[in-house]
PDB file of C-alpha atoms in Angstrom:
ATOM      1  CA  MET A  18      49.893  26.372-105.986  1.00 49.00           C
ATOM      2  CA  PRO A  19      50.681  24.842-102.573  1.00 53.00           C
ATOM      3  CA  THR A  20      53.966  22.950-102.594  1.00 55.00           C
ATOM      4  CA  ILE A  21      55.985  20.862-100.198  1.00 57.00           C
ATOM      5  CA  PRO A  22      57.446  23.312 -97.639  1.00 60.00           C
ATOM      6  CA  SER A  23      60.897  24.598 -98.498  1.00 62.00           C
ATOM      7  CA  ASP A  24      62.207  23.304 -95.164  1.00 75.00           C
ATOM      8  CA  ASP A  25      60.918  19.754 -95.761  1.00 88.00           C
ATOM      9  CA  SER A  26      64.379  18.216 -95.691  1.00 93.00           C
ATOM     10  CA  TRP A  27      65.749  15.233 -93.804  1.00 95.00           C
ATOM     11  CA  THR A  28      69.163  14.336 -92.478  1.00 93.00           C
ATOM     12  CA  LEU A  29      71.436  11.339 -92.144  1.00 93.00           C
ATOM     13  CA  GLY A  30      74.534  12.139 -90.147  1.00 88.00           C
ATOM     14  CA  LYS A  31      76.288  15.057 -91.812  1.00 89.00           C
ATOM     15  CA  HIS A  32      74.106  14.926 -94.928  1.00 92.00           C
ATOM     16  CA  THR A  33      70.887  16.849 -95.541  1.00 94.00           C
ATOM     17  CA  PHE A  34      68.563  15.807 -98.366  1.00 95.00           C
ATOM     18  CA  ARG A  35      65.553  17.272-100.138  1.00 94.00           C
ATOM     19  CA  SER A  36      64.914  14.300-102.395  1.00 96.00           C
ATOM     20  CA  ARG A  37      63.227  11.320-100.731  1.00 97.00           C
ATOM     21  CA  ILE A  38      64.115   8.729-103.352  1.00 97.00           C
ATOM     22  CA  ILE A  39      67.288   6.643-103.178  1.00 97.00           C
ATOM     23  CA  VAL A  40      68.228   4.737-106.310  1.00 95.00           C
ATOM     24  CA  GLY A  41      70.260   1.578-106.867  1.00 92.00           C
ATOM     25  CA  THR A  42      72.582   1.050-109.815  1.00 90.00           C
ATOM     26  CA  GLY A  43      72.193  -2.633-110.741  1.00 87.00           C
ATOM     27  CA  LYS A  44      70.542  -4.234-113.783  1.00 89.00           C
ATOM     28  CA  TYR A  45      70.608  -1.283-116.183  1.00 89.00           C
ATOM     29  CA  ALA A  46      71.388  -1.952-119.831  1.00 90.00           C
ATOM     30  CA  SER A  47      74.356   0.413-119.899  1.00 91.00           C
ATOM     31  CA  ILE A  48      76.288   2.962-117.884  1.00 90.00           C
ATOM     32  CA  GLU A  49      74.623   5.721-119.911  1.00 92.00           C
ATOM     33  CA  GLU A  50      71.154   4.414-119.094  1.00 94.00           C
ATOM     34  CA  THR A  51      72.159   4.333-115.427  1.00 93.00           C
ATOM     35  CA  ARG A  52      73.279   7.951-115.598  1.00 93.00           C
ATOM     36  CA  LEU A  53      70.067   9.094-117.302  1.00 95.00           C
ATOM     37  CA  ALA A  54      67.846   7.193-114.865  1.00 96.00           C
ATOM     38  CA  LEU A  55      69.610   8.705-111.865  1.00 95.00           C
ATOM     39  CA  GLU A  56      69.132  12.169-113.311  1.00 95.00           C
ATOM     40  CA  ALA A  57      65.434  11.591-114.108  1.00 97.00           C
ATOM     41  CA  SER A  58      64.723  10.262-110.612  1.00 96.00           C
ATOM     42  CA  GLY A  59      65.865  13.441-108.891  1.00 96.00           C
ATOM     43  CA  THR A  60      67.766  11.380-106.348  1.00 96.00           C
ATOM     44  CA  GLU A  61      70.557  12.805-104.224  1.00 96.00           C
ATOM     45  CA  MET A  62      71.816   9.441-102.926  1.00 95.00           C
ATOM     46  CA  VAL A  63      72.878   6.435-104.988  1.00 94.00           C
ATOM     47  CA  THR A  64      73.680   2.962-103.712  1.00 92.00           C
ATOM     48  CA  VAL A  65      76.238   0.583-105.246  1.00 90.00           C
ATOM     49  CA  ALA A  66      76.822  -3.097-104.496  1.00 87.00           C
ATOM     50  CA  LEU A  67      80.557  -3.201-103.853  1.00 81.00           C
ATOM     51  CA  ARG A  68      80.907  -6.935-104.384  1.00 72.00           C
ATOM     52  CA  ARG A  69      79.497  -6.592-107.899  1.00 71.00           C
ATOM     53  CA  VAL A  70      81.898  -3.882-109.074  1.00 70.00           C
ATOM     54  CA  ASP A  71      85.106  -5.127-110.691  1.00 63.00           C
ATOM     55  CA  LEU A  72      87.694  -2.501-109.829  1.00 61.00           C
ATOM     56  CA  SER A  73      90.663  -4.562-111.020  1.00 61.00           C
ATOM     57  CA  SER A  74      90.061  -4.682-114.784  1.00 64.00           C
ATOM     58  CA  GLY A  75      90.353  -0.978-115.487  1.00 65.00           C
ATOM     59  CA  ALA A  76      87.177  -1.138-117.596  1.00 69.00           C
ATOM     60  CA  PRO A  77      84.367   1.384-117.001  1.00 73.00           C
ATOM     61  CA  THR A  78      82.072   0.459-114.108  1.00 74.00           C
ATOM     62  CA  VAL A  79      78.812   1.723-112.697  1.00 76.00           C
ATOM     63  CA  LEU A  80      80.852   4.090-110.539  1.00 79.00           C
ATOM     64  CA  ASP A  81      81.573   6.045-113.707  1.00 76.00           C
ATOM     65  CA  ALA A  82      77.859   6.912-113.950  1.00 77.00           C
ATOM     66  CA  ILE A  83      77.863   8.549-110.518  1.00 85.00           C
ATOM     67  CA  ASP A  84      78.866  12.195-110.267  1.00 85.00           C
ATOM     68  CA  ARG A  85      80.298  12.302-106.760  1.00 84.00           C
ATOM     69  CA  LYS A  86      79.818  16.072-106.628  1.00 88.00           C
ATOM     70  CA  ARG A  87      76.100  15.608-107.275  1.00 92.00           C
ATOM     71  CA  TYR A  88      75.226  12.366-105.475  1.00 93.00           C
ATOM     72  CA  VAL A  89      76.045  10.912-102.082  1.00 93.00           C
ATOM     73  CA  LEU A  90      77.450   7.445-102.742  1.00 92.00           C
ATOM     74  CA  LEU A  91      75.996   4.753-100.487  1.00 93.00           C
ATOM     75  CA  PRO A  92      78.086   1.564-100.721  1.00 92.00           C
ATOM     76  CA  ASN A  93      76.152  -1.576 -99.813  1.00 92.00           C
ATOM     77  CA  THR A  94      76.950  -5.163 -98.879  1.00 94.00           C
ATOM     78  CA  ALA A  95      74.565  -6.957-101.261  1.00 91.00           C
ATOM     79  CA  GLY A  96      75.617 -10.586-101.663  1.00 90.00           C
ATOM     80  CA  CYS A  97      76.974 -10.956 -98.129  1.00 94.00           C
ATOM     81  CA  TYR A  98      75.664 -13.851 -96.023  1.00 96.00           C
ATOM     82  CA  THR A  99      77.503 -13.342 -92.733  1.00 96.00           C
ATOM     83  CA  ALA A 100      78.204 -10.421 -90.436  1.00 96.00           C
ATOM     84  CA  ASP A 101      81.963 -10.852 -90.922  1.00 95.00           C
ATOM     85  CA  GLU A 102      81.615 -10.829 -94.703  1.00 94.00           C
ATOM     86  CA  ALA A 103      79.571  -7.624 -94.639  1.00 95.00           C
ATOM     87  CA  ILE A 104      82.001  -5.917 -92.279  1.00 95.00           C
ATOM     88  CA  ARG A 105      84.993  -6.825 -94.474  1.00 93.00           C
ATOM     89  CA  THR A 106      83.200  -5.426 -97.509  1.00 91.00           C
ATOM     90  CA  LEU A 107      82.564  -2.100 -95.816  1.00 93.00           C
ATOM     91  CA  HIS A 108      86.165  -1.881 -94.644  1.00 91.00           C
ATOM     92  CA  LEU A 109      87.056  -2.128 -98.330  1.00 86.00           C
ATOM     93  CA  ALA A 110      84.740   0.810 -99.029  1.00 84.00           C
ATOM     94  CA  ARG A 111      86.530   2.800 -96.336  1.00 87.00           C
ATOM     95  CA  GLU A 112      89.926   1.934 -97.836  1.00 83.00           C
ATOM     96  CA  LEU A 113      88.664   3.137-101.231  1.00 79.00           C
ATOM     97  CA  GLY A 114      87.896   6.524 -99.691  1.00 78.00           C
ATOM     98  CA  MET A 115      84.108   6.196 -99.776  1.00 80.00           C
ATOM     99  CA  ASP A 116      81.841   7.933 -97.287  1.00 76.00           C
ATOM    100  CA  GLU A 117      81.256   6.461 -93.826  1.00 85.00           C
ATOM    101  CA  LEU A 118      77.547   6.301 -94.715  1.00 92.00           C
ATOM    102  CA  VAL A 119      76.885   2.665 -95.658  1.00 95.00           C
ATOM    103  CA  LYS A 120      73.989   0.326 -96.373  1.00 96.00           C
ATOM    104  CA  LEU A 121      74.247  -2.958 -94.499  1.00 96.00           C
ATOM    105  CA  GLU A 122      72.746  -6.120 -95.972  1.00 95.00           C
ATOM    106  CA  VAL A 123      73.251  -9.569 -94.474  1.00 96.00           C
ATOM    107  CA  ILE A 124      71.196 -12.081 -96.419  1.00 96.00           C
ATOM    108  CA  GLY A 125      69.785 -15.085 -94.586  1.00 95.00           C
ATOM    109  CA  ASP A 126      68.145 -17.068 -97.385  1.00 93.00           C
ATOM    110  CA  PRO A 127      69.419 -17.311-100.997  1.00 92.00           C
ATOM    111  CA  LYS A 128      65.994 -17.992-102.526  1.00 92.00           C
ATOM    112  CA  THR A 129      63.928 -15.212-100.948  1.00 92.00           C
ATOM    113  CA  LEU A 130      66.889 -12.919-100.176  1.00 92.00           C
ATOM    114  CA  PHE A 131      65.278 -12.227 -96.825  1.00 95.00           C
ATOM    115  CA  PRO A 132      67.716 -10.667 -94.363  1.00 95.00           C
ATOM    116  CA  ASP A 133      69.291 -12.455 -91.433  1.00 97.00           C
ATOM    117  CA  ASN A 134      68.024 -10.069 -88.780  1.00 96.00           C
ATOM    118  CA  ALA A 135      70.179 -11.394 -85.935  1.00 97.00           C
ATOM    119  CA  ALA A 136      73.363 -11.169 -88.005  1.00 97.00           C
ATOM    120  CA  THR A 137      72.334  -7.717 -89.215  1.00 97.00           C
ATOM    121  CA  VAL A 138      71.990  -6.422 -85.652  1.00 97.00           C
ATOM    122  CA  GLU A 139      75.357  -7.978 -84.766  1.00 97.00           C
ATOM    123  CA  ALA A 140      77.115  -6.431 -87.760  1.00 97.00           C
ATOM    124  CA  ALA A 141      75.430  -3.060 -87.236  1.00 97.00           C
ATOM    125  CA  ALA A 142      76.575  -2.863 -83.618  1.00 97.00           C
ATOM    126  CA  ARG A 143      80.167  -3.616 -84.609  1.00 96.00           C
ATOM    127  CA  LEU A 144      80.175  -1.172 -87.516  1.00 96.00           C
ATOM    128  CA  VAL A 145      78.723   1.671 -85.446  1.00 96.00           C
ATOM    129  CA  LYS A 146      81.498   1.173 -82.871  1.00 96.00           C
ATOM    130  CA  GLU A 147      84.004   1.416 -85.730  1.00 94.00           C
ATOM    131  CA  GLY A 148      82.661   4.790 -86.816  1.00 93.00           C
ATOM    132  CA  PHE A 149      80.397   3.816 -89.705  1.00 95.00           C
ATOM    133  CA  ALA A 150      77.045   5.527 -90.253  1.00 95.00           C
ATOM    134  CA  VAL A 151      74.874   2.466 -90.805  1.00 96.00           C
ATOM    135  CA  LEU A 152      71.621   2.075 -92.750  1.00 97.00           C
ATOM    136  CA  PRO A 153      70.514  -1.559 -92.299  1.00 97.00           C
ATOM    137  CA  TYR A 154      68.221  -3.518 -94.616  1.00 97.00           C
ATOM    138  CA  CYS A 155      65.936  -5.661 -92.478  1.00 96.00           C
ATOM    139  CA  SER A 156      62.578  -7.408 -92.290  1.00 96.00           C
ATOM    140  CA  ASP A 157      59.419  -5.396 -91.621  1.00 96.00           C
ATOM    141  CA  ASP A 158      59.720  -6.387 -87.978  1.00 96.00           C
ATOM    142  CA  LEU A 159      59.293  -3.742 -85.284  1.00 97.00           C
ATOM    143  CA  VAL A 160      61.442  -5.521 -82.680  1.00 97.00           C
ATOM    144  CA  THR A 161      64.384  -5.845 -85.071  1.00 97.00           C
ATOM    145  CA  CYS A 162      64.048  -2.202 -86.108  1.00 98.00           C
ATOM    146  CA  LYS A 163      64.070  -1.097 -82.458  1.00 98.00           C
ATOM    147  CA  LYS A 164      67.225  -3.138 -81.817  1.00 97.00           C
ATOM    148  CA  LEU A 165      68.931  -1.580 -84.837  1.00 98.00           C
ATOM    149  CA  ALA A 166      68.014   1.908 -83.672  1.00 97.00           C
ATOM    150  CA  ASP A 167      69.231   1.086 -80.162  1.00 97.00           C
ATOM    151  CA  VAL A 168      72.700   0.038 -81.379  1.00 97.00           C
ATOM    152  CA  GLY A 169      73.092   3.387 -83.142  1.00 97.00           C
ATOM    153  CA  CYS A 170      71.931   2.976 -86.748  1.00 97.00           C
ATOM    154  CA  LEU A 171      71.050   6.296 -88.378  1.00 96.00           C
ATOM    155  CA  ALA A 172      67.915   4.830 -89.988  1.00 97.00           C
ATOM    156  CA  VAL A 173      66.218   1.495 -90.570  1.00 98.00           C
ATOM    157  CA  MET A 174      65.339   0.067 -93.985  1.00 98.00           C
ATOM    158  CA  PRO A 175      62.520  -2.484 -93.698  1.00 97.00           C
ATOM    159  CA  LEU A 176      61.574  -4.381 -96.843  1.00 96.00           C
ATOM    160  CA  ALA A 177      58.244  -3.771 -98.543  1.00 94.00           C
ATOM    161  CA  ALA A 178      58.461  -7.150-100.316  1.00 93.00           C
ATOM    162  CA  PRO A 179      61.261  -9.511-101.419  1.00 92.00           C
ATOM    163  CA  ILE A 180      64.154  -7.857-103.267  1.00 92.00           C
ATOM    164  CA  GLY A 181      63.445  -7.455-106.962  1.00 91.00           C
ATOM    165  CA  SER A 182      59.896  -8.812-106.699  1.00 93.00           C
ATOM    166  CA  GLY A 183      58.030  -5.612-107.541  1.00 92.00           C
ATOM    167  CA  LEU A 184      55.152  -6.779-105.344  1.00 93.00           C
ATOM    168  CA  GLY A 185      54.700  -3.460-103.579  1.00 93.00           C
ATOM    169  CA  ILE A 186      54.096  -3.040 -99.866  1.00 94.00           C
ATOM    170  CA  ARG A 187      52.767  -6.405 -98.731  1.00 94.00           C
ATOM    171  CA  ASN A 188      52.230  -5.444 -95.099  1.00 94.00           C
ATOM    172  CA  PRO A 189      51.530  -1.715 -94.733  1.00 94.00           C
ATOM    173  CA  HIS A 190      50.426  -2.266 -91.133  1.00 96.00           C
ATOM    174  CA  ASN A 191      53.909  -3.452 -90.145  1.00 96.00           C
ATOM    175  CA  ILE A 192      55.558  -0.539 -91.935  1.00 96.00           C
ATOM    176  CA  ARG A 193      53.272   1.916 -90.145  1.00 96.00           C
ATOM    177  CA  LEU A 194      54.028   0.290 -86.776  1.00 97.00           C
ATOM    178  CA  ILE A 195      57.737   0.756 -87.415  1.00 97.00           C
ATOM    179  CA  ILE A 196      57.292   4.377 -88.489  1.00 97.00           C
ATOM    180  CA  ASP A 197      55.232   5.133 -85.367  1.00 96.00           C
ATOM    181  CA  ASN A 198      57.524   3.377 -82.898  1.00 97.00           C
ATOM    182  CA  VAL A 199      61.181   3.855 -83.837  1.00 96.00           C
ATOM    183  CA  SER A 200      63.185   6.985 -83.156  1.00 93.00           C
ATOM    184  CA  VAL A 201      65.110   7.102 -86.454  1.00 96.00           C
ATOM    185  CA  PRO A 202      64.094   7.670 -90.097  1.00 97.00           C
ATOM    186  CA  VAL A 203      62.373   4.750 -91.828  1.00 98.00           C
ATOM    187  CA  ILE A 204      63.399   4.131 -95.437  1.00 98.00           C
ATOM    188  CA  VAL A 205      61.233   1.581 -97.231  1.00 97.00           C
ATOM    189  CA  ASP A 206      63.531  -0.755 -99.143  1.00 94.00           C
ATOM    190  CA  ALA A 207      62.947  -3.586-101.629  1.00 91.00           C
ATOM    191  CA  GLY A 208      59.823  -4.607-103.516  1.00 91.00           C
ATOM    192  CA  VAL A 209      58.704  -1.242-104.906  1.00 95.00           C
ATOM    193  CA  GLY A 210      57.506  -2.029-108.434  1.00 95.00           C
ATOM    194  CA  THR A 211      55.853   1.131-109.708  1.00 96.00           C
ATOM    195  CA  ALA A 212      55.081   4.733-108.827  1.00 97.00           C
ATOM    196  CA  SER A 213      51.917   3.907-106.860  1.00 96.00           C
ATOM    197  CA  ASP A 214      53.962   1.636-104.554  1.00 96.00           C
ATOM    198  CA  ALA A 215      56.322   4.524-103.847  1.00 97.00           C
ATOM    199  CA  ALA A 216      53.369   6.819-103.170  1.00 97.00           C
ATOM    200  CA  VAL A 217      51.875   4.345-100.683  1.00 97.00           C
ATOM    201  CA  ALA A 218      55.172   4.147 -98.786  1.00 97.00           C
ATOM    202  CA  MET A 219      55.304   7.908 -98.473  1.00 97.00           C
ATOM    203  CA  GLU A 220      51.614   8.168 -97.535  1.00 97.00           C
ATOM    204  CA  LEU A 221      52.326   5.819 -94.623  1.00 96.00           C
ATOM    205  CA  GLY A 222      54.870   8.342 -93.364  1.00 96.00           C
ATOM    206  CA  ALA A 223      58.157   6.810 -94.530  1.00 97.00           C
ATOM    207  CA  THR A 224      61.068   9.213 -94.619  1.00 97.00           C
ATOM    208  CA  ALA A 225      62.239   7.949 -98.009  1.00 97.00           C
ATOM    209  CA  VAL A 226      62.075   5.030-100.432  1.00 97.00           C
ATOM    210  CA  LEU A 227      64.936   3.022-101.947  1.00 97.00           C
ATOM    211  CA  MET A 228      64.461   1.265-105.274  1.00 95.00           C
ATOM    212  CA  ASN A 229      66.451  -0.371-108.060  1.00 94.00           C
ATOM    213  CA  THR A 230      64.689  -3.101-110.045  1.00 94.00           C
ATOM    214  CA  GLY A 231      61.437  -1.127-110.148  1.00 95.00           C
ATOM    215  CA  ILE A 232      63.269   1.361-112.348  1.00 96.00           C
ATOM    216  CA  ALA A 233      65.927  -0.747-114.064  1.00 95.00           C
ATOM    217  CA  GLY A 234      63.476  -3.569-114.830  1.00 95.00           C
ATOM    218  CA  ALA A 235      60.893  -1.309-116.491  1.00 96.00           C
ATOM    219  CA  LYS A 236      60.460  -1.329-120.263  1.00 96.00           C
ATOM    220  CA  LYS A 237      61.538   2.323-120.261  1.00 97.00           C
ATOM    221  CA  PRO A 238      63.752   2.798-117.194  1.00 97.00           C
ATOM    222  CA  VAL A 239      64.386   6.506-117.609  1.00 97.00           C
ATOM    223  CA  LEU A 240      60.677   7.253-117.921  1.00 98.00           C
ATOM    224  CA  MET A 241      59.952   5.031-114.910  1.00 97.00           C
ATOM    225  CA  ALA A 242      62.599   6.894-112.918  1.00 97.00           C
ATOM    226  CA  GLU A 243      60.695  10.108-113.526  1.00 97.00           C
ATOM    227  CA  ALA A 244      57.411   8.391-112.612  1.00 97.00           C
ATOM    228  CA  MET A 245      58.937   7.150-109.341  1.00 97.00           C
ATOM    229  CA  LYS A 246      60.057  10.687-108.516  1.00 97.00           C
ATOM    230  CA  LEU A 247      56.527  11.976-109.059  1.00 97.00           C
ATOM    231  CA  GLY A 248      55.072   9.091-107.026  1.00 97.00           C
ATOM    232  CA  VAL A 249      57.334   9.886-104.072  1.00 97.00           C
ATOM    233  CA  ASP A 250      56.490  13.585-104.309  1.00 96.00           C
ATOM    234  CA  ALA A 251      52.748  12.875-104.506  1.00 96.00           C
ATOM    235  CA  GLY A 252      52.861  10.487-101.559  1.00 97.00           C
ATOM    236  CA  ARG A 253      54.802  12.972 -99.455  1.00 97.00           C
ATOM    237  CA  LYS A 254      52.325  15.749-100.231  1.00 96.00           C
ATOM    238  CA  ALA A 255      49.406  13.462 -99.385  1.00 96.00           C
ATOM    239  CA  PHE A 256      51.029  12.562 -96.063  1.00 96.00           C
ATOM    240  CA  LEU A 257      51.612  16.207 -95.186  1.00 96.00           C
ATOM    241  CA  ALA A 258      48.069  17.127 -96.277  1.00 94.00           C
ATOM    242  CA  GLY A 259      46.472  14.430 -94.117  1.00 94.00           C
ATOM    243  CA  ARG A 260      43.984  12.113 -95.766  1.00 90.00           C
ATOM    244  CA  MET A 261      40.257  12.228 -95.097  1.00 89.00           C
ATOM    245  CA  PRO A 262      38.853   9.716 -92.584  1.00 89.00           C
ATOM    246  CA  MET A 263      37.849   6.354 -94.017  1.00 86.00           C
ATOM    247  CA  ARG A 264      34.169   5.549 -93.512  1.00 87.00           C
ATOM    248  CA  ALA A 265      32.124   2.379 -93.850  1.00 87.00           C
ATOM    249  CA  TYR A 266      29.220   4.195 -95.501  1.00 86.00           C
ATOM    250  CA  ALA A 267      28.585   7.026 -97.940  1.00 84.00           C
ATOM    251  CA  ASN A 268      28.860  10.618 -96.818  1.00 79.00           C
ATOM    252  CA  ALA A 269      27.360  13.186 -99.198  1.00 73.00           C
ATOM    253  CA  SER A 270      29.793  15.735-100.574  1.00 72.00           C
ATOM    254  CA  SER A 271      27.157  18.459-100.359  1.00 67.00           C
ATOM    255  CA  PRO A 272      25.208  19.247 -97.128  1.00 63.00           C
ATOM    256  CA  ASN A 273      21.563  18.266 -96.832  1.00 63.00           C
ATOM    257  CA  ALA A 274      20.568  21.560 -95.235  1.00 61.00           C
ATOM    258  CA  GLY A 275      18.966  24.089 -97.534  1.00 60.00           C
ATOM    259  CA  LEU A 276      17.988  21.635-100.295  1.00 62.00           C
ATOM    260  CA  ILE A 277      15.557  23.065-102.857  1.00 63.00           C
ATOM    261  CA  GLU A 278      12.156  21.453-102.376  1.00 63.00           C
TER     262      GLU A 278
END
């Protein structure tokens, strides 16, 4: 059986990955469910919203579900609305001994949770100069993605749809433009609702897909985590295989030559 090539890995800074699914840790029913979903997804990188983890109480937190020997921890700045706020949050991550690999989010609108692209570029430029390896969440806007790549971000993370919406990829054309025209990996982030959405992202040529609510919000999150893994794998294989041309009219599967009269 043909499989994805053994050398089909990708890199971010000092890290090399085989899995192309990144999983968030919010909204699960329990720490145990979080742990099981991460395992079922096959992920190698897990993102955590630092501002939503209470480290002062001494009670178990989502960090307890993450085996740091198994997963790369990707701290993120979810809930930050200014560049300064996001930068302070990531300095906290550094003080806690977390990896320099970080996910930058600067939200511009509280209702849609769309990113503030200008503030994101500003924060990214400052963080890169301070030695962080930055993965920025941004709109599906080619110009913004080029600016983020130009200031030194390791990848760009354009949204597929609003955070937590599960609407799937609303503008595949924009995502494909970004993939074709930026020099860094493209990780589709936000809006993936089911396995077919993940497959579409990979078929477009995305390097990886990040998801949280699509798994945690499912009726059976652990089963959905496995489905998402299979969707990502299927989409990657389809991309590598190269789809048939799309045609406006029928094209017979069997040749007309040699038909029995």
